[in-house]
Amino acid sequence: MQDFDFTGRRILVTGAANGFGEAMADLLHAAGATLVLADVEVEPLAQVAARCGAEMQVYDQADPESIERLVAAAGEIDTLIGNAGILVAKPLLETSFEEMRRVIDVDLVGALRLMQLVGAGMVARKHGVILLIGSQTAFSGGENRAVYAAAKAAISQLTKSAAVEWGPHGVRVLCLAPGRALTRMSRETVKEGRSGDRGLARVPLGRWGTAQEIAKLAMILVSDAAAYVAGETLVADGGYVVG
Ligand SMILES: NC(=O)c1ccc[n+]([C@@H]2O[C@H](COP(=O)([O-])OP(=O)(O)OC[C@H]3O[C@@H](n4cnc5c(N)ncnc54)[C@H](O)[C@@H]3O)[C@@H](O)[C@H]2O)c1
């Protein structure tokens, strides 16, 4: 159980104001981590940060200068969980150029720039763990998910190359790819009939996931219990991709 004692570990969680990021913050706080929580939404972030005794940083992952300010303010980070993301759930033919750019900017370019800047410090210090949050759609694709799935597929690919380049420097990079879990992001699309798949019938476990289940897996993957895992994407989707 020592592997799950995060005392003394400084962890930056992005997208920490809601959903998976919020659940990760609660769990890692309970496990003793020192948290830096970042998000674009000020009020909900302040609530989570207060609850977790964490530092909070407001930033916009679509804005490179804002990302640079976040990394400078966050200091020496032992573990990064790059979780912030957006979904524009629309058919490809109805997706505007601005919407495409926004999804790619936040979910891919911003996530990549953030992990590059945080990774540089980790490589210099010869120690670190980076967990990127991808998506099952990287493997399955899906209706109303074209741009999002493309960005998330790139995140899985990025994970492999970064793991190869930074592994020799003591930095472990890996990816967690959730299926549908009922956070705000997915609830809205389910409610509006834009769920983008053939529904629960495709999930062998017969239910959607929860933010807590994804947070527990994230905790395992960044812990020393997973010390020999690098470059991999773990799909947590109730069996959707293989079903
Ligand atoms: N919920 C799902 O079913 C599901 C499935 C697969 C992958 N994911 C991924 O998991 C991650 C978390 O999603 P969630 O379900 O918790 O959604 P969520 O909407 O509850 O949380 C996402 C968080 O990211 C923040 N964020 C959005 N844009 C940002 C920006 N420009 N800068 C900084 N922060 C920003 C939001 O404010 C929010 O707090 C995302 O990367 C998402 O793509 C979610």
PDB file of N, CA, C and O in Angstrom, residues 130-179:
ATOM      1  N   ILE A 130       4.012  11.512 -16.358  1.00  0.00           N
ATOM      2  CA  ILE A 130       2.998  12.285 -17.085  1.00  0.00           C
ATOM      3  C   ILE A 130       1.898  11.334 -17.537  1.00  0.00           C
ATOM      4  O   ILE A 130       2.167  10.359 -18.249  1.00  0.00           O
ATOM      5  N   LEU A 131       0.688  11.619 -17.099  1.00  0.00           N
ATOM      6  CA  LEU A 131      -0.476  10.840 -17.535  1.00  0.00           C
ATOM      7  C   LEU A 131      -1.367  11.764 -18.358  1.00  0.00           C
ATOM      8  O   LEU A 131      -1.852  12.789 -17.848  1.00  0.00           O
ATOM      9  N   LEU A 132      -1.567  11.407 -19.620  1.00  0.00           N
ATOM     10  CA  LEU A 132      -2.463  12.184 -20.478  1.00  0.00           C
ATOM     11  C   LEU A 132      -3.810  11.478 -20.544  1.00  0.00           C
ATOM     12  O   LEU A 132      -3.860  10.241 -20.587  1.00  0.00           O
ATOM     13  N   ILE A 133      -4.874  12.265 -20.535  1.00  0.00           N
ATOM     14  CA  ILE A 133      -6.193  11.655 -20.633  1.00  0.00           C
ATOM     15  C   ILE A 133      -6.632  11.687 -22.100  1.00  0.00           C
ATOM     16  O   ILE A 133      -6.837  12.757 -22.684  1.00  0.00           O
ATOM     17  N   GLY A 134      -6.699  10.507 -22.672  1.00  0.00           N
ATOM     18  CA  GLY A 134      -7.126  10.355 -24.064  1.00  0.00           C
ATOM     19  C   GLY A 134      -8.602  10.007 -24.115  1.00  0.00           C
ATOM     20  O   GLY A 134      -9.413  10.552 -23.366  1.00  0.00           O
ATOM     21  N   SER A 135      -8.955   9.061 -24.990  1.00  0.00           N
ATOM     22  CA  SER A 135     -10.360   8.643 -25.093  1.00  0.00           C
ATOM     23  C   SER A 135     -10.457   7.327 -25.843  1.00  0.00           C
ATOM     24  O   SER A 135      -9.676   7.067 -26.764  1.00  0.00           O
ATOM     25  N   GLN A 136     -11.440   6.542 -25.450  1.00  0.00           N
ATOM     26  CA  GLN A 136     -11.762   5.307 -26.179  1.00  0.00           C
ATOM     27  C   GLN A 136     -12.042   5.608 -27.654  1.00  0.00           C
ATOM     28  O   GLN A 136     -11.777   4.774 -28.524  1.00  0.00           O
ATOM     29  N   THR A 137     -12.554   6.817 -27.948  1.00  0.00           N
ATOM     30  CA  THR A 137     -12.878   7.153 -29.342  1.00  0.00           C
ATOM     31  C   THR A 137     -11.634   7.168 -30.224  1.00  0.00           C
ATOM     32  O   THR A 137     -11.738   7.078 -31.438  1.00  0.00           O
ATOM     33  N   ALA A 138     -10.444   7.263 -29.601  1.00  0.00           N
ATOM     34  CA  ALA A 138      -9.200   7.176 -30.379  1.00  0.00           C
ATOM     35  C   ALA A 138      -9.122   5.830 -31.101  1.00  0.00           C
ATOM     36  O   ALA A 138      -8.494   5.716 -32.153  1.00  0.00           O
ATOM     37  N   PHE A 139      -9.769   4.829 -30.534  1.00  0.00           N
ATOM     38  CA  PHE A 139      -9.712   3.471 -31.097  1.00  0.00           C
ATOM     39  C   PHE A 139     -10.996   3.109 -31.843  1.00  0.00           C
ATOM     40  O   PHE A 139     -10.964   2.425 -32.848  1.00  0.00           O
ATOM     41  N   SER A 140     -12.135   3.570 -31.312  1.00  0.00           N
ATOM     42  CA  SER A 140     -13.421   3.190 -31.904  1.00  0.00           C
ATOM     43  C   SER A 140     -13.897   4.191 -32.944  1.00  0.00           C
ATOM     44  O   SER A 140     -14.712   3.862 -33.796  1.00  0.00           O
ATOM     45  N   GLY A 141     -13.435   5.439 -32.881  1.00  0.00           N
ATOM     46  CA  GLY A 141     -14.081   6.502 -33.627  1.00  0.00           C
ATOM     47  C   GLY A 141     -15.492   6.673 -33.089  1.00  0.00           C
ATOM     48  O   GLY A 141     -15.781   6.252 -31.962  1.00  0.00           O
ATOM     49  N   GLY A 142     -16.350   7.266 -33.848  1.00  0.00           N
ATOM     50  CA  GLY A 142     -17.743   7.359 -33.405  1.00  0.00           C
ATOM     51  C   GLY A 142     -18.454   8.508 -34.072  1.00  0.00           C
ATOM     52  O   GLY A 142     -17.841   9.520 -34.437  1.00  0.00           O
ATOM     53  N   GLU A 143     -19.762   8.319 -34.208  1.00  0.00           N
ATOM     54  CA  GLU A 143     -20.621   9.353 -34.768  1.00  0.00           C
ATOM     55  C   GLU A 143     -20.495  10.631 -33.938  1.00  0.00           C
ATOM     56  O   GLU A 143     -20.455  10.551 -32.695  1.00  0.00           O
ATOM     57  N   ASN A 144     -20.437  11.766 -34.561  1.00  0.00           N
ATOM     58  CA  ASN A 144     -20.351  13.070 -33.870  1.00  0.00           C
ATOM     59  C   ASN A 144     -19.062  13.246 -33.066  1.00  0.00           C
ATOM     60  O   ASN A 144     -19.016  14.018 -32.123  1.00  0.00           O
ATOM     61  N   ARG A 145     -18.041  12.493 -33.440  1.00  0.00           N
ATOM     62  CA  ARG A 145     -16.794  12.530 -32.663  1.00  0.00           C
ATOM     63  C   ARG A 145     -15.561  12.717 -33.555  1.00  0.00           C
ATOM     64  O   ARG A 145     -14.444  12.555 -33.062  1.00  0.00           O
ATOM     65  N   ALA A 146     -15.728  13.028 -34.843  1.00  0.00           N
ATOM     66  CA  ALA A 146     -14.601  12.942 -35.780  1.00  0.00           C
ATOM     67  C   ALA A 146     -13.386  13.750 -35.331  1.00  0.00           C
ATOM     68  O   ALA A 146     -12.277  13.219 -35.242  1.00  0.00           O
ATOM     69  N   VAL A 147     -13.586  15.025 -35.024  1.00  0.00           N
ATOM     70  CA  VAL A 147     -12.442  15.882 -34.703  1.00  0.00           C
ATOM     71  C   VAL A 147     -11.890  15.512 -33.326  1.00  0.00           C
ATOM     72  O   VAL A 147     -10.674  15.398 -33.131  1.00  0.00           O
ATOM     73  N   TYR A 148     -12.790  15.309 -32.395  1.00  0.00           N
ATOM     74  CA  TYR A 148     -12.398  14.929 -31.023  1.00  0.00           C
ATOM     75  C   TYR A 148     -11.601  13.621 -31.047  1.00  0.00           C
ATOM     76  O   TYR A 148     -10.532  13.520 -30.434  1.00  0.00           O
ATOM     77  N   ALA A 149     -12.114  12.622 -31.754  1.00  0.00           N
ATOM     78  CA  ALA A 149     -11.436  11.322 -31.797  1.00  0.00           C
ATOM     79  C   ALA A 149     -10.064  11.440 -32.455  1.00  0.00           C
ATOM     80  O   ALA A 149      -9.103  10.787 -32.033  1.00  0.00           O
ATOM     81  N   ALA A 150      -9.971  12.305 -33.466  1.00  0.00           N
ATOM     82  CA  ALA A 150      -8.676  12.510 -34.132  1.00  0.00           C
ATOM     83  C   ALA A 150      -7.673  13.123 -33.158  1.00  0.00           C
ATOM     84  O   ALA A 150      -6.511  12.711 -33.083  1.00  0.00           O
ATOM     85  N   ALA A 151      -8.128  14.113 -32.388  1.00  0.00           N
ATOM     86  CA  ALA A 151      -7.234  14.753 -31.410  1.00  0.00           C
ATOM     87  C   ALA A 151      -6.807  13.742 -30.346  1.00  0.00           C
ATOM     88  O   ALA A 151      -5.628  13.684 -29.962  1.00  0.00           O
ATOM     89  N   LYS A 152      -7.735  12.934 -29.875  1.00  0.00           N
ATOM     90  CA  LYS A 152      -7.419  11.970 -28.818  1.00  0.00           C
ATOM     91  C   LYS A 152      -6.533  10.835 -29.345  1.00  0.00           C
ATOM     92  O   LYS A 152      -5.683  10.310 -28.610  1.00  0.00           O
ATOM     93  N   ALA A 153      -6.704  10.454 -30.614  1.00  0.00           N
ATOM     94  CA  ALA A 153      -5.812   9.445 -31.200  1.00  0.00           C
ATOM     95  C   ALA A 153      -4.390   9.989 -31.233  1.00  0.00           C
ATOM     96  O   ALA A 153      -3.419   9.267 -30.965  1.00  0.00           O
ATOM     97  N   ALA A 154      -4.274  11.267 -31.545  1.00  0.00           N
ATOM     98  CA  ALA A 154      -2.945  11.892 -31.565  1.00  0.00           C
ATOM     99  C   ALA A 154      -2.331  11.891 -30.165  1.00  0.00           C
ATOM    100  O   ALA A 154      -1.110  11.733 -30.014  1.00  0.00           O
ATOM    101  N   ILE A 155      -3.152  12.034 -29.144  1.00  0.00           N
ATOM    102  CA  ILE A 155      -2.639  12.009 -27.762  1.00  0.00           C
ATOM    103  C   ILE A 155      -2.033  10.639 -27.447  1.00  0.00           C
ATOM    104  O   ILE A 155      -0.967  10.537 -26.826  1.00  0.00           O
ATOM    105  N   SER A 156      -2.694   9.568 -27.884  1.00  0.00           N
ATOM    106  CA  SER A 156      -2.136   8.224 -27.652  1.00  0.00           C
ATOM    107  C   SER A 156      -0.815   8.049 -28.390  1.00  0.00           C
ATOM    108  O   SER A 156       0.120   7.430 -27.881  1.00  0.00           O
ATOM    109  N   GLN A 157      -0.743   8.589 -29.600  1.00  0.00           N
ATOM    110  CA  GLN A 157       0.491   8.467 -30.381  1.00  0.00           C
ATOM    111  C   GLN A 157       1.613   9.299 -29.753  1.00  0.00           C
ATOM    112  O   GLN A 157       2.754   8.846 -29.656  1.00  0.00           O
ATOM    113  N   LEU A 158       1.260  10.487 -29.316  1.00  0.00           N
ATOM    114  CA  LEU A 158       2.212  11.372 -28.635  1.00  0.00           C
ATOM    115  C   LEU A 158       2.787  10.681 -27.396  1.00  0.00           C
ATOM    116  O   LEU A 158       3.989  10.788 -27.105  1.00  0.00           O
ATOM    117  N   THR A 159       1.935   9.977 -26.684  1.00  0.00           N
ATOM    118  CA  THR A 159       2.353   9.264 -25.474  1.00  0.00           C
ATOM    119  C   THR A 159       3.492   8.295 -25.786  1.00  0.00           C
ATOM    120  O   THR A 159       4.466   8.195 -25.041  1.00  0.00           O
ATOM    121  N   LYS A 160       3.373   7.591 -26.912  1.00  0.00           N
ATOM    122  CA  LYS A 160       4.408   6.601 -27.274  1.00  0.00           C
ATOM    123  C   LYS A 160       5.748   7.282 -27.526  1.00  0.00           C
ATOM    124  O   LYS A 160       6.779   6.867 -26.991  1.00  0.00           O
ATOM    125  N   SER A 161       5.741   8.329 -28.344  1.00  0.00           N
ATOM    126  CA  SER A 161       7.013   8.980 -28.703  1.00  0.00           C
ATOM    127  C   SER A 161       7.655   9.642 -27.493  1.00  0.00           C
ATOM    128  O   SER A 161       8.872   9.544 -27.289  1.00  0.00           O
ATOM    129  N   ALA A 162       6.834  10.317 -26.684  1.00  0.00           N
ATOM    130  CA  ALA A 162       7.395  10.985 -25.495  1.00  0.00           C
ATOM    131  C   ALA A 162       7.959   9.959 -24.526  1.00  0.00           C
ATOM    132  O   ALA A 162       9.009  10.179 -23.907  1.00  0.00           O
ATOM    133  N   ALA A 163       7.277   8.816 -24.406  1.00  0.00           N
ATOM    134  CA  ALA A 163       7.779   7.766 -23.497  1.00  0.00           C
ATOM    135  C   ALA A 163       9.131   7.249 -23.960  1.00  0.00           C
ATOM    136  O   ALA A 163      10.025   6.991 -23.142  1.00  0.00           O
ATOM    137  N   VAL A 164       9.294   7.125 -25.272  1.00  0.00           N
ATOM    138  CA  VAL A 164      10.570   6.643 -25.818  1.00  0.00           C
ATOM    139  C   VAL A 164      11.677   7.679 -25.603  1.00  0.00           C
ATOM    140  O   VAL A 164      12.795   7.352 -25.188  1.00  0.00           O
ATOM    141  N   GLU A 165      11.349   8.961 -25.854  1.00  0.00           N
ATOM    142  CA  GLU A 165      12.378  10.005 -25.726  1.00  0.00           C
ATOM    143  C   GLU A 165      12.748  10.298 -24.273  1.00  0.00           C
ATOM    144  O   GLU A 165      13.897  10.582 -23.960  1.00  0.00           O
ATOM    145  N   TRP A 166      11.759  10.254 -23.376  1.00  0.00           N
ATOM    146  CA  TRP A 166      11.993  10.710 -22.001  1.00  0.00           C
ATOM    147  C   TRP A 166      12.205   9.576 -21.002  1.00  0.00           C
ATOM    148  O   TRP A 166      12.715   9.828 -19.894  1.00  0.00           O
ATOM    149  N   GLY A 167      11.858   8.347 -21.390  1.00  0.00           N
ATOM    150  CA  GLY A 167      12.064   7.211 -20.486  1.00  0.00           C
ATOM    151  C   GLY A 167      13.508   7.102 -20.004  1.00  0.00           C
ATOM    152  O   GLY A 167      13.757   6.929 -18.802  1.00  0.00           O
ATOM    153  N   PRO A 168      14.484   7.243 -20.908  1.00  0.00           N
ATOM    154  CA  PRO A 168      15.887   7.150 -20.480  1.00  0.00           C
ATOM    155  C   PRO A 168      16.277   8.248 -19.483  1.00  0.00           C
ATOM    156  O   PRO A 168      17.317   8.163 -18.841  1.00  0.00           O
ATOM    157  N   HIS A 169      15.453   9.288 -19.387  1.00  0.00           N
ATOM    158  CA  HIS A 169      15.734  10.386 -18.448  1.00  0.00           C
ATOM    159  C   HIS A 169      14.879  10.289 -17.184  1.00  0.00           C
ATOM    160  O   HIS A 169      14.728  11.271 -16.448  1.00  0.00           O
ATOM    161  N   GLY A 170      14.299   9.124 -16.960  1.00  0.00           N
ATOM    162  CA  GLY A 170      13.562   8.909 -15.711  1.00  0.00           C
ATOM    163  C   GLY A 170      12.140   9.426 -15.712  1.00  0.00           C
ATOM    164  O   GLY A 170      11.524   9.551 -14.651  1.00  0.00           O
ATOM    165  N   VAL A 171      11.625   9.732 -16.920  1.00  0.00           N
ATOM    166  CA  VAL A 171      10.257  10.263 -16.998  1.00  0.00           C
ATOM    167  C   VAL A 171       9.355   9.232 -17.686  1.00  0.00           C
ATOM    168  O   VAL A 171       9.625   8.793 -18.804  1.00  0.00           O
ATOM    169  N   ARG A 172       8.308   8.878 -16.991  1.00  0.00           N
ATOM    170  CA  ARG A 172       7.361   7.866 -17.453  1.00  0.00           C
ATOM    171  C   ARG A 172       6.144   8.584 -18.023  1.00  0.00           C
ATOM    172  O   ARG A 172       5.524   9.397 -17.354  1.00  0.00           O
ATOM    173  N   VAL A 173       5.814   8.285 -19.299  1.00  0.00           N
ATOM    174  CA  VAL A 173       4.660   8.922 -19.933  1.00  0.00           C
ATOM    175  C   VAL A 173       3.662   7.839 -20.315  1.00  0.00           C
ATOM    176  O   VAL A 173       4.048   6.816 -20.905  1.00  0.00           O
ATOM    177  N   LEU A 174       2.409   8.043 -19.983  1.00  0.00           N
ATOM    178  CA  LEU A 174       1.383   7.078 -20.364  1.00  0.00           C
ATOM    179  C   LEU A 174       0.031   7.762 -20.505  1.00  0.00           C
ATOM    180  O   LEU A 174      -0.099   8.953 -20.234  1.00  0.00           O
ATOM    181  N   CYS A 175      -0.939   7.001 -20.974  1.00  0.00           N
ATOM    182  CA  CYS A 175      -2.234   7.589 -21.330  1.00  0.00           C
ATOM    183  C   CYS A 175      -3.364   6.710 -20.798  1.00  0.00           C
ATOM    184  O   CYS A 175      -3.275   5.480 -20.829  1.00  0.00           O
ATOM    185  N   LEU A 176      -4.415   7.365 -20.332  1.00  0.00           N
ATOM    186  CA  LEU A 176      -5.628   6.667 -19.893  1.00  0.00           C
ATOM    187  C   LEU A 176      -6.750   7.096 -20.831  1.00  0.00           C
ATOM    188  O   LEU A 176      -6.995   8.298 -21.004  1.00  0.00           O
ATOM    189  N   ALA A 177      -7.406   6.120 -21.446  1.00  0.00           N
ATOM    190  CA  ALA A 177      -8.443   6.413 -22.445  1.00  0.00           C
ATOM    191  C   ALA A 177      -9.800   5.916 -21.948  1.00  0.00           C
ATOM    192  O   ALA A 177     -10.145   4.750 -22.133  1.00  0.00           O
ATOM    193  N   PRO A 178     -10.567   6.809 -21.318  1.00  0.00           N
ATOM    194  CA  PRO A 178     -11.875   6.380 -20.810  1.00  0.00           C
ATOM    195  C   PRO A 178     -12.902   6.219 -21.926  1.00  0.00           C
ATOM    196  O   PRO A 178     -12.846   6.903 -22.945  1.00  0.00           O
ATOM    197  N   GLY A 179     -13.844   5.321 -21.689  1.00  0.00           N
ATOM    198  CA  GLY A 179     -15.068   5.309 -22.489  1.00  0.00           C
ATOM    199  C   GLY A 179     -16.002   6.318 -21.867  1.00  0.00           C
ATOM    200  O   GLY A 179     -15.591   7.182 -21.086  1.00  0.00           O
TER     201      GLY A 179
END
